[in-house]
mmCIF file of C-alpha atoms and ligand atoms in Angstrom:
data_model
loop_
_atom_site.group_PDB
_atom_site.id
_atom_site.type_symbol
_atom_site.label_atom_id
_atom_site.label_comp_id
_atom_site.label_asym_id
_atom_site.label_seq_id
_atom_site.Cartn_x
_atom_site.Cartn_y
_atom_site.Cartn_z
ATOM 1 C CA MET A 18 -0.048 0.091 -0.252
ATOM 2 C CA GLN A 19 0.894 3.687 -0.841
ATOM 3 C CA ALA A 20 1.961 5.801 2.261
ATOM 4 C CA ALA A 21 3.350 9.049 2.790
ATOM 5 C CA ARG A 22 6.935 8.863 5.098
ATOM 6 C CA LEU A 23 9.017 12.144 6.009
ATOM 7 C CA GLU A 24 12.691 10.519 5.868
ATOM 8 C CA ASP A 25 15.269 12.921 7.404
ATOM 9 C CA GLY A 26 13.141 16.416 6.661
ATOM 10 C CA THR A 27 12.126 14.584 2.863
ATOM 11 C CA LEU A 28 8.647 13.882 2.257
ATOM 12 C CA GLU A 29 8.546 10.660 0.265
ATOM 13 C CA ILE A 30 5.356 8.519 -1.086
ATOM 14 C CA GLN A 31 6.636 5.029 -0.374
ATOM 15 C CA ASP A 32 5.319 1.488 -0.862
ATOM 16 C CA VAL A 33 5.084 -0.089 2.307
ATOM 17 C CA PRO A 34 3.291 -3.566 3.600
ATOM 18 C CA THR A 35 -0.526 -3.309 4.831
ATOM 19 C CA PRO A 36 -0.116 -3.238 8.405
ATOM 20 C CA GLU A 37 -1.588 -6.095 10.823
ATOM 21 C CA PRO A 38 -4.013 -4.634 13.540
ATOM 22 C CA GLY A 39 -2.636 -5.389 17.224
ATOM 23 C CA HIS A 40 -4.345 -6.052 20.717
ATOM 24 C CA GLU A 41 -7.573 -3.581 20.534
ATOM 25 C CA GLU A 42 -6.689 -2.029 16.968
ATOM 26 C CA ALA A 43 -8.434 -1.868 14.057
ATOM 27 C CA ARG A 44 -7.452 -1.051 10.352
ATOM 28 C CA ILE A 45 -8.850 1.470 8.511
ATOM 29 C CA ARG A 46 -9.261 1.880 4.900
ATOM 30 C CA ILE A 47 -8.563 5.574 4.716
ATOM 31 C CA SER A 48 -10.946 7.256 2.353
ATOM 32 C CA ALA A 49 -9.620 10.853 2.595
ATOM 33 C CA ALA A 50 -7.136 12.415 4.675
ATOM 34 C CA GLY A 51 -7.063 16.166 5.929
ATOM 35 C CA VAL A 52 -3.952 18.511 5.578
ATOM 36 C CA CYS A 53 -3.167 20.006 8.465
ATOM 37 C CA HIS A 54 -0.870 23.060 9.339
ATOM 38 C CA SER A 55 0.891 21.131 11.889
ATOM 39 C CA ASP A 56 2.034 18.379 9.290
ATOM 40 C CA LEU A 57 3.588 21.262 7.537
ATOM 41 C CA HIS A 58 5.347 22.379 10.885
ATOM 42 C CA ILE A 59 6.742 18.939 10.864
ATOM 43 C CA VAL A 60 7.896 18.509 7.323
ATOM 44 C CA ARG A 61 9.675 22.020 7.694
ATOM 45 C CA GLY A 62 11.129 21.325 10.876
ATOM 46 C CA ASP A 63 9.721 24.428 12.508
ATOM 47 C CA TRP A 64 9.254 22.973 15.856
ATOM 48 C CA VAL A 65 12.927 22.318 17.428
ATOM 49 C CA GLY A 66 12.387 18.718 19.128
ATOM 50 C CA VAL A 67 9.922 17.089 16.988
ATOM 51 C CA PRO A 68 11.136 14.157 14.715
ATOM 52 C CA THR A 69 12.109 14.836 10.997
ATOM 53 C CA SER A 70 11.554 11.190 10.194
ATOM 54 C CA GLY A 71 8.630 8.893 10.938
ATOM 55 C CA VAL A 72 5.054 8.721 9.146
ATOM 56 C CA ILE A 73 2.303 11.912 9.157
ATOM 57 C CA GLY A 74 -1.094 12.997 9.317
ATOM 58 C CA HIS A 75 -3.733 12.911 11.986
ATOM 59 C CA GLU A 76 -6.914 13.390 10.296
ATOM 60 C CA ALA A 77 -8.905 10.907 8.271
ATOM 61 C CA ILE A 78 -12.245 9.296 7.665
ATOM 62 C CA GLY A 79 -12.442 5.493 6.548
ATOM 63 C CA ILE A 80 -14.394 2.315 7.171
ATOM 64 C CA VAL A 81 -13.105 -0.252 9.413
ATOM 65 C CA GLU A 82 -11.622 -3.450 7.400
ATOM 66 C CA ALA A 83 -10.513 -5.569 10.033
ATOM 67 C CA LEU A 84 -10.047 -5.836 13.784
ATOM 68 C CA GLY A 85 -7.207 -7.201 16.361
ATOM 69 C CA PRO A 86 -7.915 -9.657 19.048
ATOM 70 C CA GLY A 87 -10.231 -7.060 21.611
ATOM 71 C CA ALA A 88 -10.824 -4.640 18.937
ATOM 72 C CA GLU A 89 -14.670 -5.975 18.608
ATOM 73 C CA ARG A 90 -15.908 -4.414 21.735
ATOM 74 C CA TYR A 91 -15.510 -0.873 20.221
ATOM 75 C CA ALA A 92 -16.080 -1.251 16.341
ATOM 76 C CA ALA A 93 -16.822 -3.636 13.801
ATOM 77 C CA VAL A 94 -15.769 -4.269 10.243
ATOM 78 C CA GLY A 95 -17.799 -2.142 7.725
ATOM 79 C CA ASP A 96 -18.002 0.732 10.677
ATOM 80 C CA ARG A 97 -17.651 4.295 8.351
ATOM 81 C CA VAL A 98 -15.412 6.322 11.118
ATOM 82 C CA ILE A 99 -13.512 9.327 11.551
ATOM 83 C CA LEU A 100 -9.716 9.185 13.553
ATOM 84 C CA GLY A 101 -6.948 11.005 14.685
ATOM 85 C CA LEU A 102 -7.759 13.267 17.698
ATOM 86 C CA GLY A 103 -5.559 15.965 16.494
ATOM 87 C CA GLY A 104 -2.684 13.616 16.534
ATOM 88 C CA THR A 105 -2.138 13.962 20.409
ATOM 89 C CA GLY A 106 -6.027 13.322 21.821
ATOM 90 C CA GLY A 107 -5.160 10.075 22.444
ATOM 91 C CA GLY A 108 -3.999 6.898 20.556
ATOM 92 C CA TYR A 109 -4.364 4.939 23.552
ATOM 93 C CA TRP A 110 -4.786 6.321 27.163
ATOM 94 C CA CYS A 111 -4.537 4.208 30.512
ATOM 95 C CA GLY A 112 -8.297 5.410 31.262
ATOM 96 C CA ALA A 113 -7.328 5.156 35.352
ATOM 97 C CA CYS A 114 -5.190 8.072 35.988
ATOM 98 C CA GLU A 115 -5.662 11.642 37.437
ATOM 99 C CA TYR A 116 -5.582 13.007 33.699
ATOM 100 C CA CYS A 117 -7.684 10.350 32.049
ATOM 101 C CA MET A 118 -10.087 10.177 34.994
ATOM 102 C CA ARG A 119 -11.122 14.284 34.422
ATOM 103 C CA GLY A 120 -11.074 13.792 30.468
ATOM 104 C CA GLU A 121 -7.097 14.769 29.564
ATOM 105 C CA PRO A 122 -5.748 11.866 28.366
ATOM 106 C CA ARG A 123 -3.207 13.912 26.758
ATOM 107 C CA HIS A 124 -1.482 14.380 29.674
ATOM 108 C CA CYS A 125 -1.788 10.633 30.598
ATOM 109 C CA ALA A 126 1.527 8.731 31.419
ATOM 110 C CA GLN A 127 0.812 6.045 28.813
ATOM 111 C CA THR A 128 -0.546 8.314 26.183
ATOM 112 C CA GLN A 129 0.558 7.455 22.335
ATOM 113 C CA GLY A 130 -0.337 9.814 19.625
ATOM 114 C CA ILE A 131 -1.964 8.778 16.310
ATOM 115 C CA MET A 132 0.282 9.585 13.487
ATOM 116 C CA GLY A 133 0.063 8.159 9.645
ATOM 117 C CA THR A 134 -3.200 8.723 8.239
ATOM 118 C CA PHE A 135 -1.494 9.746 4.723
ATOM 119 C CA ALA A 136 -1.499 6.000 4.059
ATOM 120 C CA GLU A 137 -4.075 3.755 2.019
ATOM 121 C CA GLN A 138 -4.177 1.669 5.239
ATOM 122 C CA PHE A 139 -3.810 2.771 8.921
ATOM 123 C CA CYS A 140 -3.879 0.840 12.130
ATOM 124 C CA VAL A 141 -5.432 2.819 15.223
ATOM 125 C CA TRP A 142 -6.613 1.961 18.720
ATOM 126 C CA ALA A 143 -10.253 1.297 18.157
ATOM 127 C CA LYS A 144 -11.394 2.963 21.157
ATOM 128 C CA SER A 145 -10.147 6.299 19.612
ATOM 129 C CA LEU A 146 -12.691 6.020 16.653
ATOM 130 C CA VAL A 147 -15.921 7.626 16.457
ATOM 131 C CA LYS A 148 -18.682 6.626 14.417
ATOM 132 C CA LEU A 149 -19.720 8.689 11.301
ATOM 133 C CA PRO A 150 -23.348 9.399 10.165
ATOM 134 C CA ASP A 151 -23.843 9.030 6.304
ATOM 135 C CA THR A 152 -24.758 12.829 6.075
ATOM 136 C CA VAL A 153 -21.053 14.036 7.473
ATOM 137 C CA GLY A 154 -19.084 13.281 4.093
ATOM 138 C CA ASP A 155 -15.586 12.324 3.394
ATOM 139 C CA GLU A 156 -15.037 16.020 3.021
ATOM 140 C CA GLU A 157 -15.279 16.565 6.645
ATOM 141 C CA ALA A 158 -12.166 14.648 7.359
ATOM 142 C CA PRO A 159 -10.265 17.819 8.805
ATOM 143 C CA LEU A 160 -12.946 17.596 11.562
ATOM 144 C CA ALA A 161 -10.174 15.169 13.420
ATOM 145 C CA CYS A 162 -8.216 17.839 14.179
ATOM 146 C CA GLY A 163 -8.830 21.115 12.840
ATOM 147 C CA GLY A 164 -12.458 20.895 13.819
ATOM 148 C CA LEU A 165 -11.916 19.086 17.117
ATOM 149 C CA THR A 166 -8.890 21.588 18.180
ATOM 150 C CA ALA A 167 -11.315 24.452 17.692
ATOM 151 C CA TYR A 168 -14.330 22.809 19.446
ATOM 152 C CA GLY A 169 -11.876 21.941 22.435
ATOM 153 C CA ALA A 170 -10.852 25.601 22.617
ATOM 154 C CA VAL A 171 -14.662 26.915 22.722
ATOM 155 C CA LYS A 172 -15.570 24.749 25.388
ATOM 156 C CA LYS A 173 -13.108 25.578 27.548
ATOM 157 C CA LEU A 174 -15.017 28.915 28.037
ATOM 158 C CA LEU A 175 -17.697 27.361 29.681
ATOM 159 C CA LYS A 176 -15.439 25.931 31.733
ATOM 160 C CA HIS A 177 -13.731 29.385 32.579
ATOM 161 C CA HIS A 178 -17.380 30.453 33.378
ATOM 162 C CA ILE A 179 -17.515 32.546 30.153
ATOM 163 C CA GLN A 180 -21.488 32.580 29.674
ATOM 164 C CA PRO A 181 -22.997 32.606 26.208
ATOM 165 C CA GLY A 182 -23.777 36.065 24.929
ATOM 166 C CA ARG A 183 -20.338 37.322 26.264
ATOM 167 C CA SER A 184 -17.982 38.344 23.659
ATOM 168 C CA VAL A 185 -14.887 36.677 22.240
ATOM 169 C CA ALA A 186 -12.449 37.562 19.778
ATOM 170 C CA ILE A 187 -11.022 34.586 17.372
ATOM 171 C CA ILE A 188 -7.838 35.739 15.879
ATOM 172 C CA GLY A 189 -7.060 34.158 12.853
ATOM 173 C CA ALA A 190 -10.510 33.633 12.310
ATOM 174 C CA ALA A 191 -10.716 32.770 8.252
ATOM 175 C CA GLY A 192 -8.000 30.206 8.839
ATOM 176 C CA GLY A 193 -7.808 26.148 8.843
ATOM 177 C CA LEU A 194 -9.021 26.325 12.512
ATOM 178 C CA GLY A 195 -10.734 29.873 13.015
ATOM 179 C CA HIS A 196 -13.014 28.990 10.662
ATOM 180 C CA TYR A 197 -14.215 26.179 12.731
ATOM 181 C CA ALA A 198 -14.093 28.442 16.118
ATOM 182 C CA VAL A 199 -16.224 31.069 14.450
ATOM 183 C CA GLN A 200 -18.978 28.391 13.482
ATOM 184 C CA ILE A 201 -19.285 26.470 17.017
ATOM 185 C CA ALA A 202 -18.837 29.885 18.984
ATOM 186 C CA LYS A 203 -21.888 31.122 17.259
ATOM 187 C CA ALA A 204 -23.476 28.282 17.429
ATOM 188 C CA PHE A 205 -22.758 28.101 21.693
ATOM 189 C CA GLY A 206 -24.349 31.322 21.361
ATOM 190 C CA TYR A 207 -20.904 33.811 22.121
ATOM 191 C CA ARG A 208 -20.664 37.116 20.335
ATOM 192 C CA VAL A 209 -18.028 36.343 17.890
ATOM 193 C CA VAL A 210 -15.521 39.067 16.711
ATOM 194 C CA GLY A 211 -13.466 37.460 13.545
ATOM 195 C CA VAL A 212 -9.941 39.012 13.522
ATOM 196 C CA ASP A 213 -8.028 38.375 10.455
ATOM 197 C CA ILE A 214 -5.870 40.185 7.549
ATOM 198 C CA GLY A 215 -7.247 41.115 3.756
ATOM 199 C CA ALA A 216 -11.012 42.103 2.652
ATOM 200 C CA GLU A 217 -11.575 38.603 1.155
ATOM 201 C CA ARG A 218 -10.702 36.782 4.326
ATOM 202 C CA LEU A 219 -12.953 39.331 6.573
ATOM 203 C CA LYS A 220 -15.933 38.405 4.202
ATOM 204 C CA PHE A 221 -15.479 35.026 4.581
ATOM 205 C CA VAL A 222 -15.592 35.358 8.525
ATOM 206 C CA GLU A 223 -18.464 37.397 7.939
ATOM 207 C CA SER A 224 -20.275 34.915 5.986
ATOM 208 C CA LEU A 225 -19.250 31.992 8.877
ATOM 209 C CA GLY A 226 -21.682 34.401 11.546
ATOM 210 C CA ALA A 227 -19.501 36.504 13.095
ATOM 211 C CA GLN A 228 -20.905 39.308 14.283
ATOM 212 C CA VAL A 229 -17.883 41.738 13.862
ATOM 213 C CA ALA A 230 -14.766 41.069 11.365
ATOM 214 C CA VAL A 231 -12.121 43.211 11.757
ATOM 215 C CA GLU A 232 -8.610 43.768 10.234
ATOM 216 C CA ALA A 233 -6.301 42.982 13.003
ATOM 217 C CA GLU A 234 -4.542 46.566 12.946
ATOM 218 C CA ASP A 235 -8.050 47.649 13.205
ATOM 219 C CA ALA A 236 -9.137 45.398 16.140
ATOM 220 C CA LEU A 237 -8.033 47.192 19.515
ATOM 221 C CA GLU A 238 -9.628 50.394 18.314
ATOM 222 C CA VAL A 239 -13.150 48.817 17.728
ATOM 223 C CA VAL A 240 -12.907 46.743 20.578
ATOM 224 C CA GLN A 241 -12.124 49.572 22.891
ATOM 225 C CA SER A 242 -15.158 51.485 21.030
ATOM 226 C CA GLU A 243 -17.372 48.912 22.261
ATOM 227 C CA GLY A 244 -16.317 48.893 25.810
ATOM 228 C CA ASN A 245 -13.434 48.003 27.659
ATOM 229 C CA GLY A 246 -12.201 44.418 25.742
ATOM 230 C CA VAL A 247 -13.309 41.223 25.160
ATOM 231 C CA ASP A 248 -14.480 38.576 27.685
ATOM 232 C CA ALA A 249 -12.358 36.037 26.120
ATOM 233 C CA CYS A 250 -10.101 35.616 23.157
ATOM 234 C CA ILE A 251 -9.049 32.437 21.192
ATOM 235 C CA VAL A 252 -5.624 32.592 19.459
ATOM 236 C CA PHE A 253 -5.302 30.582 16.138
ATOM 237 C CA SER A 254 -2.564 32.619 14.951
ATOM 238 C CA ALA A 255 1.181 30.615 14.402
ATOM 239 C CA ARG A 256 2.489 34.217 14.732
ATOM 240 C CA MET A 257 3.428 36.064 17.875
ATOM 241 C CA ALA A 258 1.866 39.179 16.710
ATOM 242 C CA GLY A 259 -1.555 37.349 16.913
ATOM 243 C CA PHE A 260 -0.492 36.382 20.436
ATOM 244 C CA ASN A 261 0.384 40.025 21.588
ATOM 245 C CA LEU A 262 -3.074 41.513 19.980
ATOM 246 C CA GLY A 263 -5.113 38.606 22.059
ATOM 247 C CA LEU A 264 -3.515 40.038 25.089
ATOM 248 C CA LYS A 265 -4.390 43.731 24.188
ATOM 249 C CA LEU A 266 -7.802 43.043 23.164
ATOM 250 C CA LEU A 267 -9.055 41.342 26.712
ATOM 251 C CA ARG A 268 -10.714 43.179 29.126
ATOM 252 C CA PRO A 269 -9.177 42.959 32.921
ATOM 253 C CA GLY A 270 -10.042 39.694 34.086
ATOM 254 C CA GLY A 271 -10.973 38.085 30.730
ATOM 255 C CA LEU A 272 -9.607 34.407 29.705
ATOM 256 C CA PHE A 273 -6.987 34.112 27.207
ATOM 257 C CA VAL A 274 -7.000 30.874 25.190
ATOM 258 C CA ALA A 275 -3.826 29.997 23.394
ATOM 259 C CA VAL A 276 -3.899 27.389 20.495
ATOM 260 C CA GLY A 277 -1.432 28.483 17.839
ATOM 261 C CA LEU A 278 2.017 27.255 18.001
ATOM 262 C CA PRO A 279 4.400 29.259 16.345
ATOM 263 C CA ALA A 280 7.635 28.276 15.281
ATOM 264 C CA THR A 281 10.490 27.780 17.626
ATOM 265 C CA SER A 282 11.903 31.023 15.994
ATOM 266 C CA GLU A 283 9.268 33.549 16.834
ATOM 267 C CA GLY A 284 10.174 33.649 20.237
ATOM 268 C CA ASN A 285 8.380 33.508 23.398
ATOM 269 C CA ILE A 286 5.226 35.450 24.852
ATOM 270 C CA GLU A 287 6.060 38.246 26.701
ATOM 271 C CA LEU A 288 4.214 39.838 29.342
ATOM 272 C CA ASN A 289 5.253 42.835 31.603
ATOM 273 C CA PRO A 290 4.697 42.404 35.351
ATOM 274 C CA PHE A 291 2.523 45.495 35.138
ATOM 275 C CA GLU A 292 0.143 44.704 32.397
ATOM 276 C CA PHE A 293 -0.330 41.193 33.926
ATOM 277 C CA PHE A 294 -1.386 42.927 37.295
ATOM 278 C CA PHE A 295 -3.392 45.610 35.883
ATOM 279 C CA LYS A 296 -4.967 42.913 33.476
ATOM 280 C CA ASP A 297 -4.967 40.117 35.723
ATOM 281 C CA PRO A 298 -6.368 37.859 32.810
ATOM 282 C CA THR A 299 -6.586 34.018 33.044
ATOM 283 C CA LEU A 300 -3.643 32.338 30.815
ATOM 284 C CA ILE A 301 -4.667 28.741 29.289
ATOM 285 C CA TYR A 302 -3.389 26.682 26.339
ATOM 286 C CA SER A 303 -6.148 24.450 24.510
ATOM 287 C CA ALA A 304 -5.018 21.447 22.641
ATOM 288 C CA VAL A 305 -6.741 19.084 20.687
ATOM 289 C CA GLY A 306 -9.432 17.386 22.451
ATOM 290 C CA ASN A 307 -10.809 14.064 23.295
ATOM 291 C CA VAL A 308 -12.704 11.275 22.290
ATOM 292 C CA GLN A 309 -16.005 12.644 23.689
ATOM 293 C CA ASP A 310 -15.230 16.244 22.340
ATOM 294 C CA MET A 311 -14.905 14.387 18.964
ATOM 295 C CA ARG A 312 -18.683 12.793 19.395
ATOM 296 C CA GLU A 313 -19.815 16.086 20.427
ATOM 297 C CA LEU A 314 -18.478 17.654 17.411
ATOM 298 C CA VAL A 315 -19.925 14.999 14.963
ATOM 299 C CA GLU A 316 -23.496 15.592 16.655
ATOM 300 C CA MET A 317 -22.867 19.376 15.487
ATOM 301 C CA ALA A 318 -21.363 18.316 11.907
ATOM 302 C CA ALA A 319 -24.923 16.234 11.555
ATOM 303 C CA ALA A 320 -27.085 18.772 12.714
ATOM 304 C CA GLY A 321 -25.481 20.980 10.262
ATOM 305 C CA GLN A 322 -24.096 23.560 12.700
ATOM 306 C CA VAL A 323 -20.078 23.354 11.532
ATOM 307 C CA LYS A 324 -19.108 22.735 8.184
ATOM 308 C CA SER A 325 -15.334 22.296 6.596
ATOM 309 C CA HIS A 326 -14.213 24.936 4.341
ATOM 310 C CA ILE A 327 -12.653 22.961 1.710
ATOM 311 C CA GLY A 328 -10.028 24.861 -0.507
ATOM 312 C CA ARG A 329 -8.169 22.320 -1.884
ATOM 313 C CA VAL A 330 -8.489 18.737 -2.916
ATOM 314 C CA GLY A 331 -5.870 16.215 -4.412
ATOM 315 C CA ALA A 332 -4.319 12.864 -4.271
ATOM 316 C CA LEU A 333 -1.442 11.449 -2.086
ATOM 317 C CA SER A 334 0.941 11.785 -4.696
ATOM 318 C CA GLU A 335 0.283 15.696 -4.832
ATOM 319 C CA LEU A 336 1.085 16.005 -1.218
ATOM 320 C CA GLY A 337 4.478 17.783 -1.536
ATOM 321 C CA THR A 338 2.472 20.112 -3.795
ATOM 322 C CA ILE A 339 -0.226 20.751 -1.255
ATOM 323 C CA PHE A 340 2.324 21.406 1.327
ATOM 324 C CA ASP A 341 4.016 24.342 -0.673
ATOM 325 C CA GLU A 342 0.624 25.749 -1.436
ATOM 326 C CA LEU A 343 -0.562 25.707 2.337
ATOM 327 C CA GLU A 344 2.966 27.533 3.124
ATOM 328 C CA ALA A 345 2.565 29.887 0.151
ATOM 329 C CA GLY A 346 -1.083 30.992 1.185
ATOM 330 C CA LYS A 347 -2.580 29.541 -1.970
ATOM 331 C CA TYR A 348 -6.101 28.407 -0.877
ATOM 332 C CA VAL A 349 -7.998 29.560 1.977
ATOM 333 C CA GLY A 350 -9.358 26.557 4.543
ATOM 334 C CA ARG A 351 -8.581 23.102 4.482
ATOM 335 C CA ALA A 352 -7.040 20.554 2.229
ATOM 336 C CA VAL A 353 -7.898 17.193 1.891
ATOM 337 C CA VAL A 354 -6.359 14.209 0.221
ATOM 338 C CA THR A 355 -8.733 11.713 -1.679
ATOM 339 C CA ASP A 356 -7.063 9.417 -3.651
ATOM 340 C CA LEU A 357 -4.623 7.420 -1.181
ATOM 341 C CA GLY A 358 -3.715 4.917 -3.612
ATOM 342 C CA SER A 359 -1.569 7.329 -5.794
HETATM 343 ZN ZN1 ZN B 26 -3.478 18.864 13.299
HETATM 344 ZN ZN1 ZN B 27 -4.463 7.755 32.156
#
């Protein structure tokens, strides 16, 4: 079967043996695999410490075609499923530790990631699979990371007592994650201030239902003209400028949710202690989501409340070109690979 692999920082499409499902694993025939910005960061070596060799891809939709011992308790051959859980949402978790018990399997000492969905066939722990209704098409594969990550971030607003009706700034609102967050935050009942760059992107943000769509350079003025700042901001930008803007837009006592992961070369978040004292923000990070979050998001997609904006569709053999186009900003929204056998 065909699969993408990173060899010392070089992307290759290789012919590899069909994997056999192990204990509690299911083998999936992949029908569509999403291209995530983090795949690009890994391929380009942007994140110091992340290996430059190995399989890539962590968002997919496919059909269960074989089960390893014990997996029949969680999946059946023929099930249509969404898989990936954002790569780090749980390719395995112990289920009994402090983190697992509170729904954060990403921090479980036994956690394993899910990586390698740019392949015709892929084996994955069956407990991490979420069944898909037929009304959710294969083009929704990016829900498995882009959608899930946005959902996890918006859900944290409730956990931190930001009530529906309050204002939320979404920095990078037209992007691969931001466009989900606008739809999800709107469905949750928040007042969405979508921040991005360029008229075309802002028009897109408006079409998704944001109450305000504003250029990054005008955002502070617009937000201040309406009051003393937003109740929360969710930063999807992979630039430190987006993080700094998010902090500026917050009202005193507001919630700052970081999601974007800028390249190591972008430097650190800087916060002056006096600004910290006056603004007194709650700073949190939100990464991916767990299997229950994935189920809830699939329900929202089935109800038509959230939809992936697909800007590019291609075959596995085009993956390298798709990464170049993503880097150059040649398409808006997400890319999906639908022909894995080429
Ligand atoms: Zn991802
Ligand atoms: Zn655990």
